[in-house]
Each structure stands twice: as C-alpha cells, then as structure tokens.
Coordinates of C-alpha atoms in Angstrom, one line a residue:
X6 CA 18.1 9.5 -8.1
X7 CA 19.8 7.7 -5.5
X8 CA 19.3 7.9 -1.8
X9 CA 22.3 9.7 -0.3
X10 CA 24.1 8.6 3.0
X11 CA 23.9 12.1 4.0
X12 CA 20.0 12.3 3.6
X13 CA 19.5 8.8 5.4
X14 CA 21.5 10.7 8.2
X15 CA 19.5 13.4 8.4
X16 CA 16.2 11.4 8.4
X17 CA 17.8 9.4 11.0
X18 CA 18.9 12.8 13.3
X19 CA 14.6 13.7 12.6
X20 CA 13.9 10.1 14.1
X21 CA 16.0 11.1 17.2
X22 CA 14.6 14.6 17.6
X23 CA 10.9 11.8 18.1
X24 CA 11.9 9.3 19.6
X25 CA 13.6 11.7 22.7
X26 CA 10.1 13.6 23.0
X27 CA 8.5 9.8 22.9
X28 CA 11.0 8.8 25.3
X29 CA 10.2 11.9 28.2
X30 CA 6.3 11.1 27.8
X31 CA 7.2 7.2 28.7
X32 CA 9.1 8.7 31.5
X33 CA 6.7 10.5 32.5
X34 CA 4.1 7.9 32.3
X35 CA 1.8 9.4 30.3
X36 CA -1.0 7.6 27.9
X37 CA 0.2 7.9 24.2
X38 CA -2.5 8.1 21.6
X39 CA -1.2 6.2 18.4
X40 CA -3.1 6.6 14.9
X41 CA -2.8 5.1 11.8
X42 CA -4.0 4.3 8.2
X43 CA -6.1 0.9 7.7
X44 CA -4.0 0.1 4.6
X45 CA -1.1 -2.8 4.8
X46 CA 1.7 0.1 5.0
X47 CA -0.4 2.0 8.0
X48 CA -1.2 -1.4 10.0
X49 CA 3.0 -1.8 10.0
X50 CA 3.5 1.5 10.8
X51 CA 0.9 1.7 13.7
X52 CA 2.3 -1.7 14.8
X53 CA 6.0 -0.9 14.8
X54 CA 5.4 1.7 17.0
X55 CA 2.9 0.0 18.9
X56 CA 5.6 -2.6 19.5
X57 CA 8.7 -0.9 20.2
X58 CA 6.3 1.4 23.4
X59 CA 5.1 -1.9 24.5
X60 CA 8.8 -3.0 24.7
X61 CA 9.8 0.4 26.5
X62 CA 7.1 0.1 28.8
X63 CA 4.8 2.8 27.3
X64 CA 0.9 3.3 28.4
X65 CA -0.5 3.4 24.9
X66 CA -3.7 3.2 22.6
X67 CA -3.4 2.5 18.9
X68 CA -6.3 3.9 16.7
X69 CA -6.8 2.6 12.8
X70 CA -8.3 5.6 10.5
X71 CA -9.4 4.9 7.2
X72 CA -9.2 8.6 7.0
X73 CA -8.3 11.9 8.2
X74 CA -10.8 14.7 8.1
X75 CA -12.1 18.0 10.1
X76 CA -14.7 14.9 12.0
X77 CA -11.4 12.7 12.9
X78 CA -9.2 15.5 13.6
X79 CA -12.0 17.0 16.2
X80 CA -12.6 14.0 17.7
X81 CA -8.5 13.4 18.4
X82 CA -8.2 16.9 20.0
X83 CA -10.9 16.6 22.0
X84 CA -9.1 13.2 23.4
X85 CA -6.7 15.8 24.9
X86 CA -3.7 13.3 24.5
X87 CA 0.0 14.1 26.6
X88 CA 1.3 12.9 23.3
X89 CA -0.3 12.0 20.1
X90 CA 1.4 10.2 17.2
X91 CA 0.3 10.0 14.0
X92 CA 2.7 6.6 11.5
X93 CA 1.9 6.6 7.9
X94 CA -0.2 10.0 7.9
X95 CA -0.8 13.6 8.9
X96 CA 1.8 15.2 6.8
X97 CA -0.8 15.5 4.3
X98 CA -3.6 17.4 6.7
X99 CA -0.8 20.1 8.8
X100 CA -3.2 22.9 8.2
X101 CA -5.9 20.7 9.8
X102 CA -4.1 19.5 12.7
X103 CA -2.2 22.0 13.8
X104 CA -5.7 24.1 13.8
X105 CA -6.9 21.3 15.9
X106 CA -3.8 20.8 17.8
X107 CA -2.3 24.1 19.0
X108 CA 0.2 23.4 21.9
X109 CA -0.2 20.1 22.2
X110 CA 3.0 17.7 21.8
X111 CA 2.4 15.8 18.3
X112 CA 4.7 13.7 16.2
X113 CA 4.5 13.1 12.7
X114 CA 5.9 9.8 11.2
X115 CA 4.9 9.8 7.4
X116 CA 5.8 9.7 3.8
X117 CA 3.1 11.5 1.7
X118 CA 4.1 14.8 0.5
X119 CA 3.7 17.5 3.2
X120 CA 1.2 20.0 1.8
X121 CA 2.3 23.1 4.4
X122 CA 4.8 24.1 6.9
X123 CA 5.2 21.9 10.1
X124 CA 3.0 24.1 12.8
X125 CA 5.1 24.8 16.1
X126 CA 5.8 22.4 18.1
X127 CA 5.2 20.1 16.1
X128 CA 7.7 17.2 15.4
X129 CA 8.2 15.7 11.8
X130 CA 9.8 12.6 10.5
X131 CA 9.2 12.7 6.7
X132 CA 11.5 11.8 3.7
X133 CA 10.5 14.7 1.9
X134 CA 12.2 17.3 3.8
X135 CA 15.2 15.8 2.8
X136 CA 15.1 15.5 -0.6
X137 CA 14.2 11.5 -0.6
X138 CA 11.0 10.6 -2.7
X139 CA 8.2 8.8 -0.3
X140 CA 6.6 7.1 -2.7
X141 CA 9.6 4.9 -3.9
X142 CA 12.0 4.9 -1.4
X143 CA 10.4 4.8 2.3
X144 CA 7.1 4.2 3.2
X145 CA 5.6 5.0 6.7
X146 CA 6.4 1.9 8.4
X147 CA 9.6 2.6 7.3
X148 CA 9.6 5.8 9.1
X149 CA 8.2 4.2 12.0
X150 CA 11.1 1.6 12.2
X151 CA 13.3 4.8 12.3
X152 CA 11.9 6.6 15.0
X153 CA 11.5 2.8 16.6
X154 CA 15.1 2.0 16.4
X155 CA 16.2 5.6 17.4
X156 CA 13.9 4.5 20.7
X157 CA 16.0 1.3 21.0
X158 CA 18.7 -0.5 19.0
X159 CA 17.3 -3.6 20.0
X160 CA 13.8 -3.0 17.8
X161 CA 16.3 -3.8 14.2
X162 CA 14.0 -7.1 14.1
X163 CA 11.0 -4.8 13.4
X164 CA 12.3 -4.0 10.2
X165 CA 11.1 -6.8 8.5
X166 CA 8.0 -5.5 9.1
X167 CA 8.8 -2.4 7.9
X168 CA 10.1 -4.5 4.5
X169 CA 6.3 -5.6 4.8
X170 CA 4.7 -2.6 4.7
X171 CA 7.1 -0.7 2.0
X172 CA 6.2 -4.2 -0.1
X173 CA 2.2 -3.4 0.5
X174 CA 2.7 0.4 -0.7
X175 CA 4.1 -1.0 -4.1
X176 CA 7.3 0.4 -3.5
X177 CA 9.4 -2.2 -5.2
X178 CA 8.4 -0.4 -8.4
X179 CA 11.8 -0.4 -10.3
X180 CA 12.6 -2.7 -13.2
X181 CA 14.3 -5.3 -10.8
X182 CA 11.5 -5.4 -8.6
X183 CA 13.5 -4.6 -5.5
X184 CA 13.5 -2.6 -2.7
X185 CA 15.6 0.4 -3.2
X186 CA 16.4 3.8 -1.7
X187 CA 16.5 4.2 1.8
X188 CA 14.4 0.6 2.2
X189 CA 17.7 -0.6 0.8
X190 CA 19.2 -0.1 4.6
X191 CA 15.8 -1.2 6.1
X192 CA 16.0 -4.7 4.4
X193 CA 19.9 -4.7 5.5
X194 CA 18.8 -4.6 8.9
X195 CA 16.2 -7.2 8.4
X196 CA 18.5 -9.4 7.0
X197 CA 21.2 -9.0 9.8
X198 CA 18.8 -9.5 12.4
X199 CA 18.2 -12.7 11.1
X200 CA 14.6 -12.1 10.6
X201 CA 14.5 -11.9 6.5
X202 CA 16.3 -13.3 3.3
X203 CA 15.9 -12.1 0.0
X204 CA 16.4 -14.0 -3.4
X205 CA 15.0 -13.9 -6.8
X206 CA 12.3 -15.4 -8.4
X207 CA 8.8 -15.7 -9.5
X208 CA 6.6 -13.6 -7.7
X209 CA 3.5 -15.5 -7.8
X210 CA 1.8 -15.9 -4.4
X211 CA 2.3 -19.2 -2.6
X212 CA 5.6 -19.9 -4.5
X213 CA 6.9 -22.1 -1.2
X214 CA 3.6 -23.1 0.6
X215 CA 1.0 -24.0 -2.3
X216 CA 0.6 -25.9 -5.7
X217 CA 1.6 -23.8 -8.7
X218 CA -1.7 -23.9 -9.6
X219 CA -3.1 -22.6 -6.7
X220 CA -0.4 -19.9 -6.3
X221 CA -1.2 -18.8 -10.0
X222 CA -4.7 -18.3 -9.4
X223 CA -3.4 -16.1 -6.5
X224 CA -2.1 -13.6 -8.6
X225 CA -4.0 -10.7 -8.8
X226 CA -1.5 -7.9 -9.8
X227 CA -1.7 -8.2 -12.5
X228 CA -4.8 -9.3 -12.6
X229 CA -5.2 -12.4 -15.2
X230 CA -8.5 -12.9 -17.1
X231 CA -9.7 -16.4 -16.4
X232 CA -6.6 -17.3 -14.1
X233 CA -6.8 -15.1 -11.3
X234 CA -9.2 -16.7 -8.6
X235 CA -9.5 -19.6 -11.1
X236 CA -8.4 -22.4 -9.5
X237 CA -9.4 -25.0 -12.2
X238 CA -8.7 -22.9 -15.2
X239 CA -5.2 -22.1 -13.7
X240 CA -4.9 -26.1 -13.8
X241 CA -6.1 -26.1 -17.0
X242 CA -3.4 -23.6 -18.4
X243 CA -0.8 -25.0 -16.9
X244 CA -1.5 -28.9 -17.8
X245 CA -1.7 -27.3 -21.5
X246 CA 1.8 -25.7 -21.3
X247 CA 2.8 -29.1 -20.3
X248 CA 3.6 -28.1 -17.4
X249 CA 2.6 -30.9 -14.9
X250 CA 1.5 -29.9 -11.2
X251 CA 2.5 -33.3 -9.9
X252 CA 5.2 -35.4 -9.3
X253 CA 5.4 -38.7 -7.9
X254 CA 1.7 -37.3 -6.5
X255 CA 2.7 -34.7 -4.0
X256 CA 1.9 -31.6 -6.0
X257 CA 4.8 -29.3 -6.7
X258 CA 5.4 -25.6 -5.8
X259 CA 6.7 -23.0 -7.9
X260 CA 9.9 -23.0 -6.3
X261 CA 10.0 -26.7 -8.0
X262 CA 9.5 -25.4 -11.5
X263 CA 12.7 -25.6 -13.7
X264 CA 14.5 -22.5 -15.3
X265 CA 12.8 -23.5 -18.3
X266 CA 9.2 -24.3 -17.1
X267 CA 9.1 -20.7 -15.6
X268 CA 10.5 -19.5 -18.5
X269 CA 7.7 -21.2 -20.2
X270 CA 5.0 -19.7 -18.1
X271 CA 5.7 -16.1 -18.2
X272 CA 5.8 -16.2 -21.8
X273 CA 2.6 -17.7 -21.9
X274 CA 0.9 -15.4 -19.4
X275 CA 1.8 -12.8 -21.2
X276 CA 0.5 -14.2 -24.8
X277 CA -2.9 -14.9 -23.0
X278 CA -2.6 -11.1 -21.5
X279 CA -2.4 -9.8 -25.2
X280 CA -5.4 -11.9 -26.4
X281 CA -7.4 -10.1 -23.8
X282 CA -6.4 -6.5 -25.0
X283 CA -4.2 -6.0 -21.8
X284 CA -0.5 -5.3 -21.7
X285 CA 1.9 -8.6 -22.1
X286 CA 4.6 -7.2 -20.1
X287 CA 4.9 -9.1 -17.0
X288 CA 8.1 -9.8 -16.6
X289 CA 8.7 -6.8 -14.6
X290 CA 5.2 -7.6 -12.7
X291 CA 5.9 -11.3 -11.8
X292 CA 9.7 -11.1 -11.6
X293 CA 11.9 -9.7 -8.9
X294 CA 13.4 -10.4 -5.3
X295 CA 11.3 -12.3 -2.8
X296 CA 11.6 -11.4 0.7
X297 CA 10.9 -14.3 3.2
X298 CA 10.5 -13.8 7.0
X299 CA 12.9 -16.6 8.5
X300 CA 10.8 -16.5 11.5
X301 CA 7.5 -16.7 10.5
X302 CA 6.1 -20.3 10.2
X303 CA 6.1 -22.3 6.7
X304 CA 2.8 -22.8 5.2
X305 CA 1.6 -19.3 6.8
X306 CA 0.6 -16.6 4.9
X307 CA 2.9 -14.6 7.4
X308 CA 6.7 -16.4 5.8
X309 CA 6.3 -14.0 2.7
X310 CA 6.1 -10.3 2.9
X311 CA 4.4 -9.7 0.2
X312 CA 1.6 -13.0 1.3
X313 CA 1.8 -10.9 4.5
X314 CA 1.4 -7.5 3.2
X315 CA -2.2 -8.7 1.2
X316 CA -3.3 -9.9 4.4
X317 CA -2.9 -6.7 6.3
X318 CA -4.7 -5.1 3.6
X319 CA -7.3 -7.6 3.7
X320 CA -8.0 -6.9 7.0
X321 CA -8.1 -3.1 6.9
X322 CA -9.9 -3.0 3.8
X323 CA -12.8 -5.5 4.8
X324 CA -13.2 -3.6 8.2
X325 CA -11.1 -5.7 10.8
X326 CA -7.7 -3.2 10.8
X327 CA -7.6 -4.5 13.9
X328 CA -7.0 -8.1 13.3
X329 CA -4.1 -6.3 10.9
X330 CA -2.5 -4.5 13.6
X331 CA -2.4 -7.4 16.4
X332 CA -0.8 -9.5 13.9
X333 CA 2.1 -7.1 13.2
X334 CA 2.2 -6.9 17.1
X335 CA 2.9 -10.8 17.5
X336 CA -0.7 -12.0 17.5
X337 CA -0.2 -15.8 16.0
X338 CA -3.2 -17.5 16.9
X339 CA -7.3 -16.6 16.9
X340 CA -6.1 -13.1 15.0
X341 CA -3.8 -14.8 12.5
X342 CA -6.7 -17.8 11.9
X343 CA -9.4 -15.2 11.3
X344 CA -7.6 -12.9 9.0
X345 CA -6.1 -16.0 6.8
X346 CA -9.6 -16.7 5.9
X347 CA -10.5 -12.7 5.1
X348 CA -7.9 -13.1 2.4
X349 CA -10.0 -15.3 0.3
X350 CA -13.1 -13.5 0.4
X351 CA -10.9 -9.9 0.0
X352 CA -9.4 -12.0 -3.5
X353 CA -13.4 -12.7 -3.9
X354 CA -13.9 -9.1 -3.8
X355 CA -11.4 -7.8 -5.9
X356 CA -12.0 -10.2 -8.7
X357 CA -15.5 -9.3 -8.9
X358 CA -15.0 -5.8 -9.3
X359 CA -12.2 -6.3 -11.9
X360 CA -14.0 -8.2 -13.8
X361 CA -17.1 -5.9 -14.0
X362 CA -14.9 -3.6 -15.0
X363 CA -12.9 -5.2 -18.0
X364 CA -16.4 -6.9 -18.8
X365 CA -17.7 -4.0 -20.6
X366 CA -15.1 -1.5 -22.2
X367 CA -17.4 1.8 -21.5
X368 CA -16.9 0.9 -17.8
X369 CA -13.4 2.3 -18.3
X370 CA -14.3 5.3 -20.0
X371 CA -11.7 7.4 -21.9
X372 CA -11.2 11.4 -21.4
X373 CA -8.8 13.5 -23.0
X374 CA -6.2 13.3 -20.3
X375 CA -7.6 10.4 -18.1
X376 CA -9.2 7.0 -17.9
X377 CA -12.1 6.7 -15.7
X378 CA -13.8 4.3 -13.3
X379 CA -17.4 5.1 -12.2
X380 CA -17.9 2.7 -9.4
X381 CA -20.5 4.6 -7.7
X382 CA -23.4 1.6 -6.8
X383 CA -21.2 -0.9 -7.4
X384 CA -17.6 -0.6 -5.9
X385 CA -17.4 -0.4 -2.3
X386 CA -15.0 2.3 -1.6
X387 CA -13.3 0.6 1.7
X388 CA -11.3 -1.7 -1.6
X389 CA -10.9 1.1 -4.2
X390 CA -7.7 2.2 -4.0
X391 CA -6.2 -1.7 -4.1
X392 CA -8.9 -2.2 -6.8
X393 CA -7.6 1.1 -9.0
X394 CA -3.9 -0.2 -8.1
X395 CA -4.1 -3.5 -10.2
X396 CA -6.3 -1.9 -13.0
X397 CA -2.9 0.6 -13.3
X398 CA -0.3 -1.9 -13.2
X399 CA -2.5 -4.1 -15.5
X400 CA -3.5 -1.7 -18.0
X401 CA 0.2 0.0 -18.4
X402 CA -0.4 0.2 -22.1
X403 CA -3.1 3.2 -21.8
X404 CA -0.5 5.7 -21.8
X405 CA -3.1 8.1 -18.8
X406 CA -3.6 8.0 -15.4
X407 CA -6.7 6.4 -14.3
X408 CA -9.2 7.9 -11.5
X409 CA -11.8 5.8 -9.8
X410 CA -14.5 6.9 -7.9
X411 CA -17.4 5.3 -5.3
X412 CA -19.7 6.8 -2.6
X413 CA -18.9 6.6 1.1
X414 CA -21.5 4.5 2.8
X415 CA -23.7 6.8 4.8
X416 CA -22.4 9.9 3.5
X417 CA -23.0 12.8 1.2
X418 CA -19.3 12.1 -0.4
X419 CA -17.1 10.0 -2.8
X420 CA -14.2 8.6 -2.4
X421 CA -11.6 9.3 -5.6
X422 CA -8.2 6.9 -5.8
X423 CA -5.9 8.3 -8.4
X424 CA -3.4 6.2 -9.5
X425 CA -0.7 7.0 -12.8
X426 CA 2.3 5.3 -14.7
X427 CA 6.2 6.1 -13.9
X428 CA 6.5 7.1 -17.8
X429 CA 3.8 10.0 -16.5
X430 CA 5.7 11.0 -13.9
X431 CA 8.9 11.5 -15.5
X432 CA 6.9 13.5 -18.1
X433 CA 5.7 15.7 -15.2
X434 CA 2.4 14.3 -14.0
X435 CA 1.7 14.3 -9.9
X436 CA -1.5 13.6 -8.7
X437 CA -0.7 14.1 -5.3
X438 CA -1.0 18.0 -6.5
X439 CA -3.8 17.6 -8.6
X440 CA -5.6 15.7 -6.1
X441 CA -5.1 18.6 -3.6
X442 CA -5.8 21.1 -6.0
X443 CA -9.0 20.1 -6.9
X444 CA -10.3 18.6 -4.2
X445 CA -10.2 21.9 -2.5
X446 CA -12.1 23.8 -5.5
X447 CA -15.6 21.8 -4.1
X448 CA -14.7 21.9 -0.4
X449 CA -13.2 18.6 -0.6
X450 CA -9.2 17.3 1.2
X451 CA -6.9 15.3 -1.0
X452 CA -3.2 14.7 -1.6
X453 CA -0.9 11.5 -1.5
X454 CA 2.1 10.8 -4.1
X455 CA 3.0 11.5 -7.2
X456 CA 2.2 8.0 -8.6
X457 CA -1.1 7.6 -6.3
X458 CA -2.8 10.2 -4.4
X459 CA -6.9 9.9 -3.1
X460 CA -9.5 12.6 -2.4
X461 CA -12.9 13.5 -1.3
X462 CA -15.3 15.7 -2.5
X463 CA -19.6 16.1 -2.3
X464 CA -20.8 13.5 -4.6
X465 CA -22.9 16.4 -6.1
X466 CA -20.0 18.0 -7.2
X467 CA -18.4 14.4 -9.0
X468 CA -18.9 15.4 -12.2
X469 CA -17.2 18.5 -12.3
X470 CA -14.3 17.0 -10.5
X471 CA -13.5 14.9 -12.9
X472 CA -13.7 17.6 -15.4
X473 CA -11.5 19.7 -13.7
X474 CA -8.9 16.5 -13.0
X475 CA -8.8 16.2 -16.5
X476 CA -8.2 19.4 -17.3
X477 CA -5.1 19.7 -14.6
X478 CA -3.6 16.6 -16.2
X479 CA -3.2 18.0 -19.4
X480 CA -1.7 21.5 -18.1
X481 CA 0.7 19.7 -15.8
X482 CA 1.7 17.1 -18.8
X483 CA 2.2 20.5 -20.7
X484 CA 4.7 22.1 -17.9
X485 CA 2.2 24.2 -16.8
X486 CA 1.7 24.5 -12.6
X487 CA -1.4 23.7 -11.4
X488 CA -1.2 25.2 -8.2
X489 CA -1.3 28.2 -6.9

C-alpha cells in the first residue's frame, strides 16, 4: 500500500511536536542523553541526531545499546537526564520505560511496532501510528532525519544518511530494489541537497572503486558458495564466463562491464546458486538502484550507501559502535581508517558462520512451521541477526521463516533473530508478535517487524521456545491470533 501525503504530514506534525520539546531543553541548556541501537540503521539514527544538536548548539551524550532491557533501562533512569532520547528504539519496551521513566521528558524516534500505549508525557515519532509500515517504508534514521529537519531546514543534507541507514535495515525490499514509501521523499531530499544520486545497476559491492573480481567476492547477500570472500575463485569464475578483468592492464570495474557481460554474470551466478541447492533468483538480489553519496570521496567505502551501510554494521556488530557513530558524525580520518579494515574481518566472520552452516544440512534443521539455526557454541550473537539475514534472503526457496539462536557471552540467556519471507507475510505471518508472545511466556522481551523481529529468553528455557515459536507460526499462518 502506498504511503499517503496525508500520513507523511502527520508523521511530519509528530517530528514537530519533538523537535519543539528538543528545541526548549537546548534553550535551556540542559545535557541531552541520546541512545541508540549498535546496528547500521541505529548508528544513523543516533548520528543524525547527534549531528543536527551539535549544529544547534546542544550539550549532548550519545549512548550505543546493543539492547534494551530492565538492566539498561535502570541504569538510564538512574542518569536522571533533563531530556532523554531514544532514535531507532524504545517503541518496542513502553511498558518498560515508562515504568522506569515516570515524569521525566522522553522522546521516542523509532520504527518497530509499538507494543503498548505511549505513557504520559511521553513524546512519539513512529510510522506506525499512522498507518505507514516500519519495516518497509521508514526506518529509524529516517525518523531521526524528520525530527532533525523539523529542528532545522538546513539538516536536508543529513538525509543521505538517513538513505544509509533505511539501505542497512533492508528496506529496499520491493521487486525494483528501490527505496519506496516515505524513504521515497527522504532520498528526494538527498538528492536535492546535492549530497546523493541514484541510478540502476548491478549491486555488487565495489561496482565504482574495485576490480569486478574483487567486488564479486564482496557479495555476501546473497551469500555465494565459493565466490563470496573468494577472491581467486571469483577470478576464476569470471575468466571462465569469458569475462576478462583486464583491459589494456588496468583492471576494470563493474560499472565497465557491457549490457551483455552483466547479463552474462547474473545468469551464471544464478546457475552456480542452483548446483548448490540454493535459490537461483538473484536478479531481484543483485539488481536495483544504486545510491551514491556525491560527497563522500571515490575509492571510500563511504561513496556507496549500501558499502557504507556494511561498514556501520561492521562496527556495531564487532564491538566499536562507536567508530560507526563518529563516522556518520563527519569523522574522515583515524575513525574511518580503523573501521575500513573491521570490514574485512566482519566479511571474515560472516563467511565462516555461513559456511558452517550450509556445510552440513542438519545444521539448518527443519520443524513443522520453521527452519532452525542452533548457533549456541559456535555463533557469536553480537553477528546473528546480519548472519540469519543472508541465510533468509539466500534460502528464499524454503517456503518458512527461519530462527537462529546463540548465548550471550557472560549471561544466563540467548539471543533469538527471527527473520521470514514477504510471501509469509502476505499470508499472515509476523514475528514481531510471535517474538513478543513468546518471549514473555519464559520471562523473556522480544518484538521487532513483521519480516524480522529478535528476542531473549533463559537459555534453559531454549528448547521450549522454539517449540512454542513453531507452534505460533502455524496458528498465525492459519488466521488464528496469537496474542492475547
């Protein structure tokens, strides 16, 4: 369903209502306390905001959470802030915060489904309350750039990194591969600032800055048997499509591939997909507008949004959000250095993990209503959700959602990513509920989207989560609610 002008209005009049309560605590001088999620969409979020108070003036701290719990949301009350701001979360944890939070002035700037009604005096930006879906058409850097611009006119060339961080929440996810819904005005704003164009093409990392080889072996989503993180066997493949990586020997790019040469590839990527038992339809994987930042430097991993939106998540998922968040902020030197070479060694990561998975078929085992990942000993949780992303989009021919699972270093709990197909969806599946639902049967939190959605729960009580997840996927496939 298309975004309305109406709704964009109304989510815009939201953004005012926060940006006027933001506005009287700058006035006023106080310190504003800033969280937000680790993940590429969080790290823009957190720094969109963190940008647009710097700009106004503001006495700020920015704080990345991998998580929201009763032990976070204790320790942020007890910081007794003038003003605390939560970009890219809290919707999902109202009960908890306005527990925690009585009286105190709080804004919300999120996308994830709001599981309760907004305490009082509370203030909430969220696309859900106006009909508009958060998991396709905004994400919470996009929210941000809202409440952002209604702060200043003059922050419109922070929407390309709002374009960055919709781009790392997968929420190009329609057949075109484009940014649609109300990230349709964002990326209009980005592109009249002067700060983004957008064409299409190939989608393989690298496609300006790196041999085609290189960029191929790049590709991780989908992930590609032997190719991804392959750099000689990605030679290989192409030299036996006849496709040659030199010319005149300066290697090429992709963007110096002929209509017919990438033609050529995608067919053959997806033939070598099939003879691996995975899905061989790419095209709507590897296909689909690219979104340059003008401004950004060439030969950076920074001049593509989606180059920059792995990076971000490279940082927050290998425990240097921080790195992430500077970056966004205009960091272009020691930060950017450091967290260009975390993206190899994040690539490193993922690989590994997706290939001791697809190694061995029982490692993805098969329930009535679900596919799932036991990571526990292996997988480190702080890469699960990007890890249980690919295998998704990979693995599109299994017809069920799949749920992975890992323990929390030092803790008594797991960590459960939930991830599902738009086909599901449209036949009724959301695992934001289901996550929520069950979760809170063994005194656990969870929530998210429809399409992906997270919990955690006592690792003694795994086993009989994942039964009960199973069993709520088939009721809800059915019709049936699986709430109260």
């Amino acid at each position: 369903m298309s975004v309305t002008k109406q709704q964009v209005a109304n989510l815009t009049k939201d953004a005012e209502k926060a940006a006027s309560l933001i506005q009287e605590h700058i006035d006023n001088g106080d310190v504003i306390h800033v969280h937000s999620h680790v993940d590429a969409d969080g790290l823009s979020a957190g720094g969109i905001m963190g940008k647009a108070l710097l700009r106004a003036g503001a006495k700020f701290r920015l704080r990345l959470e991998r998580w929201m719990d009763e032990k976070v949301a204790d320790r942020i009350a007890q910081e007794n802030a003038a003003l605390t701001i939560f970009t890219d979360m809290g919707s999902g944890y109202l009960d908890l915060l306005g527990e925690r939070l009585q009286n105190k002035d709080v804004v919300i700037l999120d996308h994830h489904q709001p599981i309760t009604e907004l305490p009082e005096g509370f203030i909430q930006v969220n696309p859900h309350t106006h009909g508009i879906d958060g998991t396709r058409d905004i994400s919470g850097s996009g929210v941000a750039y809202f409440a952002a611009k209604a702060l200043d006119e003059k922050n419109i060339d922070l929407a390309c990194l709002a374009v960055v961080g919709a781009l790392g929440d997968l929420q190009d996810k329609n057949k075109e591969r484009k940014l649609g819904g109300v990230n349709k005005y964002i990326v209009e704003d980005a592109v009249k600032s002067g700060f983004l164009e957008v064409e299409t093409d190939l989608l393989f990392f690298g496609r300006e800055t790196r041999p085609i080889h290189q960029a191929l072996a790049r590709t991780t989503n989908p992930f590609i048997p032997e190719i991804s993180s392959e750099e000689d066997k990605s030679l290989a493949f192409l030299m036996n499509l006849g496709i040659q990586p030199k010319r005149n020997d300066k290697w090429r790019a992709l963007r110096d591939l002929s209509g017919d040469e990438k033609k050529t590839l995608l067919s053959s990527i997806a033939e070598h997909l099939v003879s691996k038992g995975l899905s061989g339809d790419i095209s709507f994987d590897l296909v689909g507008d690219v979104y340059t930042l003008t401004h950004e430097e060439p030969w950076t991993p920074l001049r593509s949004a989606r180059e920059f939106s792995v990076l971000l998540n490279a940082t927050g998922r290998m425990d240097k959000a921080g790195l992430g968040a500077a970056i966004v902020m205009g960091d272009r030197k020691k930060c950017l250095d450091e967290a260009t070479e975390m993206i190899q060694q994040y690539r490193s990561t993922i690989t590994k993990y997706l290939r001791w998975i697809t190694e061995k078929p029982e490692r993805l085992e098969e329930l009535d209503s679900i596919y799932v990942v036991r990571g526990d000993g292996f997988i480190d949780e702080k890469v699960l959700s990007p890890v249980c992303t690919i295998l998704s989009t990979t693995l599109t021919k299994l017809g069920k959602p799949i749920i992975a699972y890992a323990r929390i270093s030092g803790e008594d709990q797991v960590k459960i990513s939930s991830r599902g197909s738009e086909q599901l969806i449209q036949n009724g599946l959301n695992l934001g509920d289901i996550m929520q639902v069950a979760s809170e049967k063994f005194s656990g939190r969870g929530g998210g989207h429809d399409v992906a959605a997270g919990a955690q729960v006592p690792i003694k009580d795994v086993e009989e989560f994942i039964k009960l997840v199973n069993q709520l996927v088939k009721k809800q496939l059915a019709g049936e609610k699986v709430g109260s």
